[in-house]
Amino acid sequence: MGNSNLLLRVGLAAWRQERSGSWTAERLHRHQQQGLAALRRFAAEHSAFYGELHRGLEGQPLEALPIVTKAMLMADFDRVVTDPRLCLGDLEAHLAGAQADEPYLGRYTVLSTSGSTGLRGVFVFDEREWTQALAAIARPLAWAGAPPPWTRPRSAIIASAAGWHYSARIGSALASRWLPTLRLDAGAPLAELVEKLNAWQPQALAVYPSVLLQLAEEQLAGRLRIRLRHIGTSAERLPQATRRRVHAAWGIRVFDTYGATEYAPIATECREGHLHLLEDRAIVEVVDERGRAVPPGEAGARLLLTVLDRRTQPLIRYEISDGVRELPGRCACGRPFRMLAGIEGRVEETLAFAAAGARAGGPARVELHPNLFHELLERVPATGWQVRQEGDGRLAVLLTGTTHAEAGALLKAQLAALLAGRGASCPAIEVRWVEGLPRGASGKAPLILRTEARTEVRTEVRAEVRAEGQAEAGTEVRTDTRTDTPSDTPTDMRTDTPTDIRTDDQPRRAA
């Protein structure tokens, strides 16, 4: 009964949120300003962090307020939250415990990011905030014209299975016998995913772009045999090459969503093919490296989120380190929300290894999803990490912080076991502690990367996406595929792809 009540509350909240799609731009602006004023008053009174940060700025406009980074939020967590019972240490212990998927103190949903920018974040939602978050997840389905819930479509979700992850918690919260859904771990072997999807025969699929490209190839090869009517992606950048492979495999289009654990969805696609910011619950600023507003048509270095309905852990001008570009004009769909032309995202790549003991007719390579590395690296007592695959297949893991020799040795053994368990061959694994992580041209430090691109696997798709990604970033498109230094330009997708990806937490992180 509890779950049925939740679903009813979520459905009502989603209906109320969707009404904003028919607002005028003027009404949306008034709604935002009223919500912002209420949020600032609440935060100043109940959050010691914001009370101090905004002191003397009470009469200033939003753009005059200081930018808040994840590092600031985590460093001062106990003063940011507005319930004094919420302490970061206790929440971390809750996330690490067996009851991580249960409400903390009987009322708070606690989530963690995967640390795709090098720093893990912890985010807390009370019951009202969590209902609103769940409702927002349903909106992309309505926008895309997916089969409505009352038709009980057979669905499949392929995402993170980690209990602290946004997508896993959303899935468990909305689980119901009235909505037949198969949930699979994005880190599972491809053959296992194919087998289970063939047995389930879903009509709708929610999946990371990285995994989707693999499944499209399996469908075209005849090993996957499902008839999909709707496909939604999130957490990673979705390139045009993947869209085309999906259309070749199933004859339908993909609807993409962009979000983060902190606020999801940030943007979602309408049926006109435009990616709209969801601005009824947040004010989204596109800014340059110095925090100055960027006009439509120009590339921004990052996003600033001010989430209007969050009170437990207020987010005011909170930085999301994704570069985006806003499109000028209005969409033919009639919604008042601004449009994004593209998302640069954060560079993360699925790593491919030679198959151990490859047999004739069997796969020559094994691809491992970034989530598998996240699950190991997030438990290491390090302040930052980076996984680098060299051109000859060697794996190097760089860790920052206080050196823990035993932790490094344990991680090396765990990585070896992971590779062996997936049937992957790796010439060597090296784990070393360093003073700082290598960074790309824009200052970002990719978590997972290759120092030499793999051209032998899906060469045509990879080359096309690489050129696409470089063109979007305004860089020269080279004909050679070797790179000797980390790049912030996505080589394939937005968060974790089977080719060359990125995340999300999620966003691509929700995600």
Coordinates of C-alpha atoms in Angstrom, one line a residue:
M1 CA 0.0 0.0 0.0
G2 CA 2.9 2.4 0.9
N3 CA 4.3 2.0 -2.6
S4 CA 0.9 2.5 -4.2
N5 CA 0.4 5.7 -2.2
L6 CA 3.9 6.9 -3.3
L7 CA 3.0 6.2 -7.0
L8 CA -0.2 8.2 -6.7
R9 CA 1.7 11.2 -5.1
V10 CA 4.3 11.0 -7.8
G11 CA 1.7 10.9 -10.5
L12 CA -0.1 13.9 -9.1
A13 CA 3.2 15.8 -8.7
A14 CA 4.2 15.0 -12.3
W15 CA 0.9 16.3 -13.6
R16 CA 1.4 19.5 -11.7
Q17 CA 4.9 19.9 -13.0
E18 CA 3.8 19.3 -16.5
R19 CA 1.4 22.2 -16.4
S20 CA 4.3 24.5 -16.7
G21 CA 4.8 23.4 -20.3
S22 CA 1.9 25.6 -21.3
W23 CA 3.1 28.7 -19.5
T24 CA 4.2 31.8 -21.2
A25 CA 7.9 32.9 -20.8
E26 CA 6.6 35.8 -18.6
R27 CA 4.8 33.5 -16.2
L28 CA 7.8 31.1 -16.0
H29 CA 10.0 34.1 -15.1
R30 CA 7.5 35.2 -12.3
H31 CA 7.4 31.7 -11.0
Q32 CA 11.2 31.5 -10.9
Q33 CA 11.6 34.8 -9.1
Q34 CA 8.9 34.0 -6.5
G35 CA 10.6 30.6 -5.9
L36 CA 14.0 32.2 -5.7
A37 CA 12.9 34.8 -3.1
A38 CA 11.4 32.1 -0.9
L39 CA 14.5 29.9 -1.2
R40 CA 16.9 32.7 -0.4
R41 CA 14.9 33.7 2.7
F42 CA 14.7 30.0 3.9
A43 CA 18.4 29.4 3.3
A44 CA 19.5 32.6 5.0
E45 CA 17.5 31.7 8.1
H46 CA 18.1 27.9 8.3
S47 CA 21.5 27.2 6.7
A48 CA 24.5 28.5 8.6
F49 CA 26.6 28.1 5.4
Y50 CA 24.3 30.3 3.2
G51 CA 23.6 32.7 6.0
E52 CA 27.3 33.5 6.2
L53 CA 28.0 33.2 2.4
H54 CA 25.2 35.6 1.5
R55 CA 25.5 38.1 4.3
G56 CA 25.3 41.6 3.0
L57 CA 24.0 40.4 -0.4
E58 CA 20.4 40.1 0.6
G59 CA 19.3 42.8 -1.9
Q60 CA 21.5 41.7 -4.7
P61 CA 20.4 39.8 -7.8
L62 CA 21.1 36.1 -8.2
E63 CA 24.1 36.6 -10.5
A64 CA 25.8 38.6 -7.7
L65 CA 25.8 35.7 -5.3
P66 CA 29.0 33.5 -4.9
I67 CA 29.2 30.3 -6.9
V68 CA 29.1 27.1 -4.8
T69 CA 31.2 24.1 -5.9
K70 CA 30.8 20.5 -4.8
A71 CA 34.0 20.8 -2.9
M72 CA 32.6 23.7 -0.9
L73 CA 29.3 21.9 -0.3
M74 CA 31.1 18.8 1.0
A75 CA 33.7 20.6 3.1
D76 CA 30.9 22.5 4.9
F77 CA 28.2 19.9 4.6
D78 CA 27.0 20.0 8.2
R79 CA 26.5 23.8 8.0
V80 CA 24.8 23.6 4.6
V81 CA 21.9 21.3 5.6
T82 CA 19.0 22.7 7.4
D83 CA 18.3 19.8 9.8
P84 CA 21.0 19.7 12.5
R85 CA 20.6 15.9 12.8
L86 CA 22.1 15.5 9.4
C87 CA 25.9 15.0 9.6
L88 CA 28.1 14.0 6.7
G89 CA 29.9 11.3 8.7
D90 CA 26.7 9.7 9.7
L91 CA 25.3 9.8 6.2
E92 CA 28.5 8.3 4.8
A93 CA 28.1 5.5 7.3
H94 CA 24.5 5.0 6.3
L95 CA 25.4 4.8 2.6
A96 CA 28.1 2.2 3.4
G97 CA 25.7 0.1 5.5
A98 CA 23.3 -2.7 4.7
Q99 CA 20.3 -0.3 5.1
A100 CA 21.6 2.3 2.6
D101 CA 18.4 2.0 0.6
E102 CA 16.2 2.7 3.6
P103 CA 15.2 6.3 4.6
Y104 CA 17.6 7.8 7.0
L105 CA 15.9 8.8 10.3
G106 CA 12.8 7.4 8.7
R107 CA 12.3 10.4 6.3
Y108 CA 15.5 11.2 4.3
T109 CA 16.6 9.6 1.0
V110 CA 20.4 9.8 0.8
L111 CA 22.2 9.5 -2.5
S112 CA 25.8 9.8 -3.6
T113 CA 27.4 10.7 -6.8
S114 CA 30.0 8.5 -8.4
G115 CA 32.6 11.2 -8.2
S116 CA 33.0 11.6 -12.0
T117 CA 34.7 15.0 -11.4
G118 CA 37.1 13.5 -8.9
L119 CA 35.1 14.3 -5.8
R120 CA 32.2 12.3 -4.4
G121 CA 29.1 14.2 -3.4
V122 CA 26.3 13.2 -0.9
F123 CA 22.8 14.6 -1.4
V124 CA 19.8 14.4 0.8
F125 CA 16.1 14.7 0.0
D126 CA 13.2 14.8 2.4
E127 CA 9.9 13.1 1.5
R128 CA 8.4 16.0 -0.3
E129 CA 11.7 16.7 -2.2
W130 CA 12.0 13.0 -3.2
T131 CA 8.5 12.9 -4.5
Q132 CA 9.2 15.9 -6.7
A133 CA 12.4 14.3 -7.9
L134 CA 10.6 11.1 -8.8
A135 CA 7.9 13.0 -10.6
A136 CA 10.4 14.9 -12.6
I137 CA 11.9 11.6 -13.9
A138 CA 8.5 10.7 -15.4
R139 CA 8.4 13.9 -17.5
P140 CA 10.8 12.8 -20.3
L141 CA 8.6 9.8 -20.9
A142 CA 5.5 12.0 -21.5
W143 CA 7.5 14.3 -23.7
A144 CA 8.7 11.4 -25.8
G145 CA 5.3 9.8 -26.2
A146 CA 6.3 6.6 -24.5
P147 CA 3.6 4.1 -23.7
P148 CA 1.6 5.5 -20.7
P149 CA 1.9 3.5 -17.4
W150 CA -1.8 2.4 -17.5
T151 CA -1.0 0.3 -20.6
R152 CA 1.5 -1.6 -18.5
P153 CA 4.2 -1.8 -21.2
R154 CA 7.0 -4.3 -20.6
S155 CA 10.1 -2.1 -19.9
A156 CA 13.8 -2.7 -19.2
I157 CA 16.2 -0.4 -17.4
I158 CA 19.9 -0.8 -17.8
A159 CA 21.8 1.4 -15.3
S160 CA 23.9 1.3 -12.2
A161 CA 22.9 -1.2 -9.6
A162 CA 24.8 0.5 -6.8
G163 CA 22.4 1.3 -3.9
W164 CA 23.8 4.8 -3.5
H165 CA 23.3 5.7 -7.1
Y166 CA 20.5 7.9 -8.3
S167 CA 19.2 5.5 -11.0
A168 CA 19.1 2.5 -8.7
R169 CA 17.2 4.4 -6.1
I170 CA 14.7 5.8 -8.6
G171 CA 14.2 2.3 -9.9
S172 CA 13.5 0.7 -6.5
A173 CA 11.3 3.6 -5.4
L174 CA 9.0 3.2 -8.5
A175 CA 9.1 -0.6 -8.6
S176 CA 5.5 -2.0 -8.7
R177 CA 3.9 -5.2 -9.9
W178 CA 1.6 -2.9 -12.0
L179 CA 4.7 -1.8 -14.0
P180 CA 6.5 -4.9 -15.3
T181 CA 10.1 -3.8 -15.5
L182 CA 13.4 -5.7 -15.9
R183 CA 16.3 -4.0 -14.2
L184 CA 19.8 -4.9 -15.3
D185 CA 23.3 -3.7 -14.2
A186 CA 25.0 -1.7 -16.9
G187 CA 28.3 -3.3 -15.8
A188 CA 27.0 -6.8 -16.6
P189 CA 28.6 -8.7 -19.5
L190 CA 27.1 -7.9 -22.8
A191 CA 26.1 -11.6 -23.5
E192 CA 24.2 -11.6 -20.2
L193 CA 22.3 -8.5 -21.1
V194 CA 21.4 -9.9 -24.5
E195 CA 20.2 -13.2 -23.0
K196 CA 18.0 -11.5 -20.4
L197 CA 16.6 -9.0 -22.9
N198 CA 15.7 -11.7 -25.3
A199 CA 13.9 -13.6 -22.6
W200 CA 12.0 -10.5 -21.4
Q201 CA 11.1 -8.9 -24.7
P202 CA 10.7 -5.3 -23.6
Q203 CA 8.8 -2.7 -25.5
A204 CA 10.5 0.3 -23.9
L205 CA 14.2 0.6 -22.9
A206 CA 16.0 3.1 -20.6
V207 CA 19.7 2.7 -21.0
Y208 CA 23.1 4.4 -21.0
P209 CA 24.2 5.5 -24.5
S210 CA 27.3 3.3 -24.2
V211 CA 25.4 0.2 -23.6
L212 CA 22.8 1.2 -26.2
L213 CA 25.3 1.2 -28.9
Q214 CA 26.5 -2.2 -28.0
L215 CA 22.9 -3.5 -28.0
A216 CA 22.2 -1.9 -31.4
E217 CA 25.2 -3.8 -32.8
E218 CA 23.9 -7.0 -31.2
Q219 CA 20.5 -6.4 -32.8
L220 CA 21.9 -5.8 -36.2
A221 CA 24.1 -8.9 -35.8
G222 CA 21.0 -11.0 -35.0
R223 CA 22.1 -12.0 -31.5
L224 CA 19.6 -9.6 -29.8
R225 CA 16.1 -10.1 -31.0
I226 CA 13.7 -7.6 -29.3
R227 CA 11.1 -5.2 -30.8
L228 CA 11.4 -1.8 -29.1
R229 CA 8.9 1.0 -29.5
H230 CA 10.6 3.5 -27.2
I231 CA 14.2 4.1 -26.2
G232 CA 15.4 6.7 -23.7
T233 CA 19.0 7.5 -22.7
S234 CA 20.7 9.5 -20.0
A235 CA 23.9 10.0 -18.0
E236 CA 26.2 10.1 -21.0
R237 CA 26.6 12.1 -24.2
L238 CA 24.6 10.7 -27.0
P239 CA 26.3 11.2 -30.4
Q240 CA 24.5 11.2 -33.8
A241 CA 26.4 8.0 -34.8
T242 CA 24.6 6.1 -32.0
R243 CA 21.3 7.5 -33.0
R244 CA 21.8 6.3 -36.5
R245 CA 22.8 2.8 -35.4
V246 CA 19.7 2.6 -33.2
H247 CA 17.5 3.7 -36.2
A248 CA 19.1 1.0 -38.3
A249 CA 18.5 -1.6 -35.6
W250 CA 14.9 -0.7 -34.6
G251 CA 13.6 1.9 -36.9
I252 CA 12.9 4.4 -34.1
R253 CA 14.5 7.5 -32.7
V254 CA 16.2 7.9 -29.3
F255 CA 15.0 10.5 -26.7
D256 CA 17.8 11.8 -24.6
T257 CA 17.8 13.2 -21.1
Y258 CA 20.6 15.2 -19.4
G259 CA 20.7 15.3 -15.6
A260 CA 22.7 15.0 -12.4
T261 CA 22.0 13.6 -8.9
E262 CA 21.7 17.1 -7.7
Y263 CA 18.9 17.9 -10.1
A264 CA 17.4 15.6 -12.7
P265 CA 16.4 16.0 -15.4
I266 CA 18.3 19.2 -16.1
A267 CA 17.1 18.9 -19.7
T268 CA 15.1 16.6 -21.8
E269 CA 14.3 16.2 -25.5
C270 CA 10.9 17.1 -27.0
R271 CA 9.4 15.5 -30.0
E272 CA 10.8 18.3 -32.2
G273 CA 14.2 17.0 -31.3
H274 CA 15.3 19.9 -29.1
L275 CA 16.9 19.5 -25.7
H276 CA 15.0 21.8 -23.3
L277 CA 16.1 22.9 -19.8
L278 CA 13.5 22.1 -17.2
E279 CA 13.3 25.5 -15.7
D280 CA 10.1 25.3 -13.6
R281 CA 12.0 23.7 -10.7
A282 CA 15.3 25.4 -11.2
I283 CA 17.1 28.5 -12.5
V284 CA 19.9 27.4 -14.8
E285 CA 22.7 29.7 -15.7
V286 CA 25.2 29.1 -18.6
V287 CA 28.4 30.8 -17.7
D288 CA 32.0 31.0 -18.8
E289 CA 35.1 30.0 -16.8
R290 CA 34.9 33.3 -14.8
G291 CA 31.2 32.8 -13.9
R292 CA 29.9 35.4 -16.4
A293 CA 26.7 34.8 -18.3
V294 CA 27.2 33.4 -21.8
P295 CA 24.7 34.5 -24.5
P296 CA 22.7 31.9 -26.6
G297 CA 24.8 30.5 -29.4
E298 CA 28.1 30.7 -27.5
A299 CA 29.7 27.8 -25.7
G300 CA 29.6 28.0 -21.9
A301 CA 32.2 26.4 -19.6
R302 CA 29.8 25.3 -16.9
L303 CA 26.2 25.4 -15.5
L304 CA 25.0 27.0 -12.3
L305 CA 21.9 25.4 -10.8
T306 CA 19.6 27.1 -8.3
V307 CA 17.1 24.4 -7.3
L308 CA 13.9 26.1 -6.2
D309 CA 12.2 23.3 -4.3
R310 CA 15.2 22.0 -2.3
R311 CA 15.1 23.0 1.4
T312 CA 17.0 20.2 3.2
Q313 CA 20.2 20.8 1.3
P314 CA 19.8 24.1 -0.6
L315 CA 21.6 24.5 -3.9
I316 CA 22.0 28.1 -4.9
R317 CA 24.3 28.8 -7.9
Y318 CA 25.7 25.3 -7.6
E319 CA 28.3 24.5 -10.2
I320 CA 27.9 21.6 -12.6
S321 CA 31.2 21.2 -14.6
D322 CA 29.6 20.5 -17.9
G323 CA 30.1 22.8 -20.9
V324 CA 26.9 23.5 -22.8
R325 CA 25.7 25.8 -25.5
E326 CA 22.2 27.4 -25.5
L327 CA 20.2 27.7 -28.7
P328 CA 18.6 31.0 -29.4
G329 CA 14.9 31.2 -30.2
R330 CA 11.8 29.2 -29.3
C331 CA 10.9 25.7 -30.1
A332 CA 7.9 24.7 -32.2
C333 CA 6.7 22.4 -29.4
G334 CA 5.4 25.6 -27.7
R335 CA 7.1 25.0 -24.3
P336 CA 8.6 28.2 -22.7
F337 CA 11.9 26.5 -21.7
R338 CA 15.2 27.4 -23.2
M339 CA 17.0 24.9 -25.5
L340 CA 20.5 23.5 -25.5
A341 CA 22.5 22.9 -28.6
G342 CA 25.0 20.5 -27.1
I343 CA 26.6 19.2 -23.9
E344 CA 30.3 18.7 -23.7
G345 CA 30.1 16.8 -20.4
R346 CA 33.0 15.1 -18.7
V347 CA 35.2 12.6 -20.4
E348 CA 34.9 9.0 -19.4
E349 CA 35.4 6.0 -21.6
T350 CA 34.5 2.4 -21.7
L351 CA 37.8 0.4 -21.8
A352 CA 38.3 -2.4 -24.3
F353 CA 40.7 -5.3 -23.6
A354 CA 41.8 -8.3 -25.6
A355 CA 39.7 -11.3 -24.7
A356 CA 41.7 -13.8 -22.6
G357 CA 42.1 -17.1 -24.5
A358 CA 40.0 -15.9 -27.5
R359 CA 38.6 -18.7 -29.5
A360 CA 37.7 -18.9 -33.2
G361 CA 34.3 -17.4 -33.7
G362 CA 34.3 -15.8 -30.2
P363 CA 34.7 -12.1 -29.4
A364 CA 38.2 -10.8 -29.8
R365 CA 37.7 -8.0 -27.3
V366 CA 35.9 -7.4 -24.0
E367 CA 34.6 -4.0 -23.1
L368 CA 34.2 -2.9 -19.5
H369 CA 31.7 -0.3 -18.5
P370 CA 33.1 2.6 -16.3
N371 CA 30.7 1.7 -13.5
L372 CA 32.8 -1.3 -12.8
F373 CA 35.8 0.9 -12.1
H374 CA 33.7 3.4 -10.2
E375 CA 32.6 0.6 -7.8
L376 CA 36.2 -0.3 -7.0
L377 CA 37.8 3.2 -6.9
E378 CA 35.1 4.9 -4.8
R379 CA 36.1 2.7 -1.9
V380 CA 39.8 3.6 -2.0
P381 CA 41.0 6.1 0.6
A382 CA 42.2 8.7 -2.0
T383 CA 41.3 12.3 -2.7
G384 CA 41.2 11.7 -6.4
W385 CA 41.8 9.0 -9.0
Q386 CA 42.3 8.4 -12.7
V387 CA 42.3 5.2 -14.7
R388 CA 44.4 5.3 -17.8
Q389 CA 44.7 2.7 -20.5
E390 CA 47.8 2.8 -22.6
G391 CA 47.9 2.0 -26.3
D392 CA 49.2 -1.5 -25.7
G393 CA 46.4 -2.3 -23.2
R394 CA 48.4 -1.6 -20.0
L395 CA 46.3 -0.2 -17.2
A396 CA 47.6 2.6 -14.9
V397 CA 45.7 3.9 -11.9
L398 CA 46.7 7.2 -10.4
L399 CA 45.7 8.1 -6.9
T400 CA 46.1 11.3 -5.0
G401 CA 46.2 12.0 -1.3
T402 CA 48.0 10.4 1.6
T403 CA 49.8 7.3 0.3
H404 CA 48.3 4.0 1.5
A405 CA 50.5 1.2 0.2
E406 CA 48.2 -1.5 1.5
A407 CA 45.1 0.1 -0.2
G408 CA 47.1 0.4 -3.5
A409 CA 48.1 -3.3 -3.4
L410 CA 44.5 -4.4 -2.6
L411 CA 43.2 -2.3 -5.4
K412 CA 45.6 -3.8 -7.9
A413 CA 44.5 -7.3 -6.8
Q414 CA 40.8 -6.3 -7.2
L415 CA 41.4 -4.9 -10.6
A416 CA 43.1 -8.1 -11.7
A417 CA 40.2 -10.1 -10.4
L418 CA 37.7 -7.9 -12.1
L419 CA 39.5 -8.3 -15.5
A420 CA 39.9 -12.0 -15.1
G421 CA 36.2 -12.4 -14.1
R422 CA 35.2 -10.6 -17.2
G423 CA 37.5 -12.6 -19.5
A424 CA 39.7 -9.6 -20.2
S425 CA 43.4 -9.8 -20.8
C426 CA 45.7 -7.0 -19.6
P427 CA 49.5 -6.9 -20.1
A428 CA 50.1 -5.1 -16.8
I429 CA 48.3 -3.2 -14.0
E430 CA 50.1 -0.4 -12.2
V431 CA 48.7 1.6 -9.2
R432 CA 50.7 4.6 -8.0
W433 CA 50.2 7.6 -5.8
V434 CA 50.8 11.0 -7.4
E435 CA 50.8 14.6 -6.3
G436 CA 48.2 15.6 -8.9
L437 CA 46.1 14.2 -11.7
P438 CA 46.9 15.1 -15.3
R439 CA 44.4 17.5 -16.7
G440 CA 43.2 18.4 -20.2
A441 CA 43.1 21.7 -22.1
S442 CA 40.1 23.0 -20.1
G443 CA 41.4 22.0 -16.7
K444 CA 39.3 18.9 -16.3
A445 CA 40.9 15.7 -15.1
P446 CA 39.1 12.8 -16.9
L447 CA 38.5 9.8 -14.6
I448 CA 38.8 7.1 -17.3
L449 CA 40.7 7.6 -20.5
R450 CA 42.9 6.0 -23.1
T451 CA 46.1 7.6 -24.2
E452 CA 45.7 6.0 -27.7
A453 CA 42.4 5.6 -29.4
R454 CA 41.3 2.2 -30.4
T455 CA 40.5 2.2 -34.2
E456 CA 40.1 -1.5 -34.6
V457 CA 36.8 -1.7 -32.8
R458 CA 33.8 -0.2 -34.7
T459 CA 36.2 2.0 -36.6
E460 CA 33.6 3.7 -38.7
V461 CA 31.4 4.7 -35.8
R462 CA 34.3 5.8 -33.6
A463 CA 36.0 7.9 -36.3
E464 CA 32.7 9.6 -37.0
V465 CA 32.0 10.4 -33.4
R466 CA 35.5 11.6 -32.7
A467 CA 35.2 14.1 -35.6
E468 CA 31.8 15.1 -34.4
G469 CA 33.0 15.6 -30.8
Q470 CA 36.0 17.7 -31.9
A471 CA 33.9 19.8 -34.2
E472 CA 31.5 20.6 -31.4
A473 CA 34.4 21.6 -29.2
G474 CA 35.8 23.9 -31.8
T475 CA 39.0 21.9 -32.2
E476 CA 40.8 20.8 -35.2
V477 CA 39.7 17.5 -36.6
R478 CA 42.7 15.4 -37.3
T479 CA 42.9 12.3 -39.5
D480 CA 45.3 10.5 -37.1
T481 CA 43.8 8.8 -34.0
R482 CA 46.6 8.9 -31.6
T483 CA 46.6 11.2 -28.6
D484 CA 49.4 11.4 -26.1
T485 CA 47.8 13.6 -23.5
P486 CA 44.3 13.5 -21.9
S487 CA 41.7 15.5 -23.8
D488 CA 38.5 17.0 -22.5
T489 CA 36.9 16.5 -25.9
P490 CA 34.5 13.5 -25.8
T491 CA 35.6 10.8 -28.3
D492 CA 32.2 9.2 -28.4
M493 CA 29.5 10.0 -25.9
R494 CA 28.7 11.9 -22.8
T495 CA 29.4 9.7 -19.9
D496 CA 30.2 6.0 -20.2
T497 CA 30.0 4.5 -23.6
P498 CA 31.0 1.2 -25.0
T499 CA 33.0 3.1 -27.5
D500 CA 34.5 6.2 -25.9
I501 CA 32.3 7.9 -23.4
R502 CA 31.5 10.2 -20.7
T503 CA 29.1 10.9 -17.7
D504 CA 26.2 12.2 -15.7
D505 CA 26.4 11.0 -12.6
Q506 CA 25.7 10.6 -14.6
P507 CA 24.9 13.1 -15.2
R508 CA 25.9 11.6 -16.5
R509 CA 26.4 11.1 -13.8
A510 CA 21.1 10.4 -12.5
A511 CA 21.3 9.6 -14.1

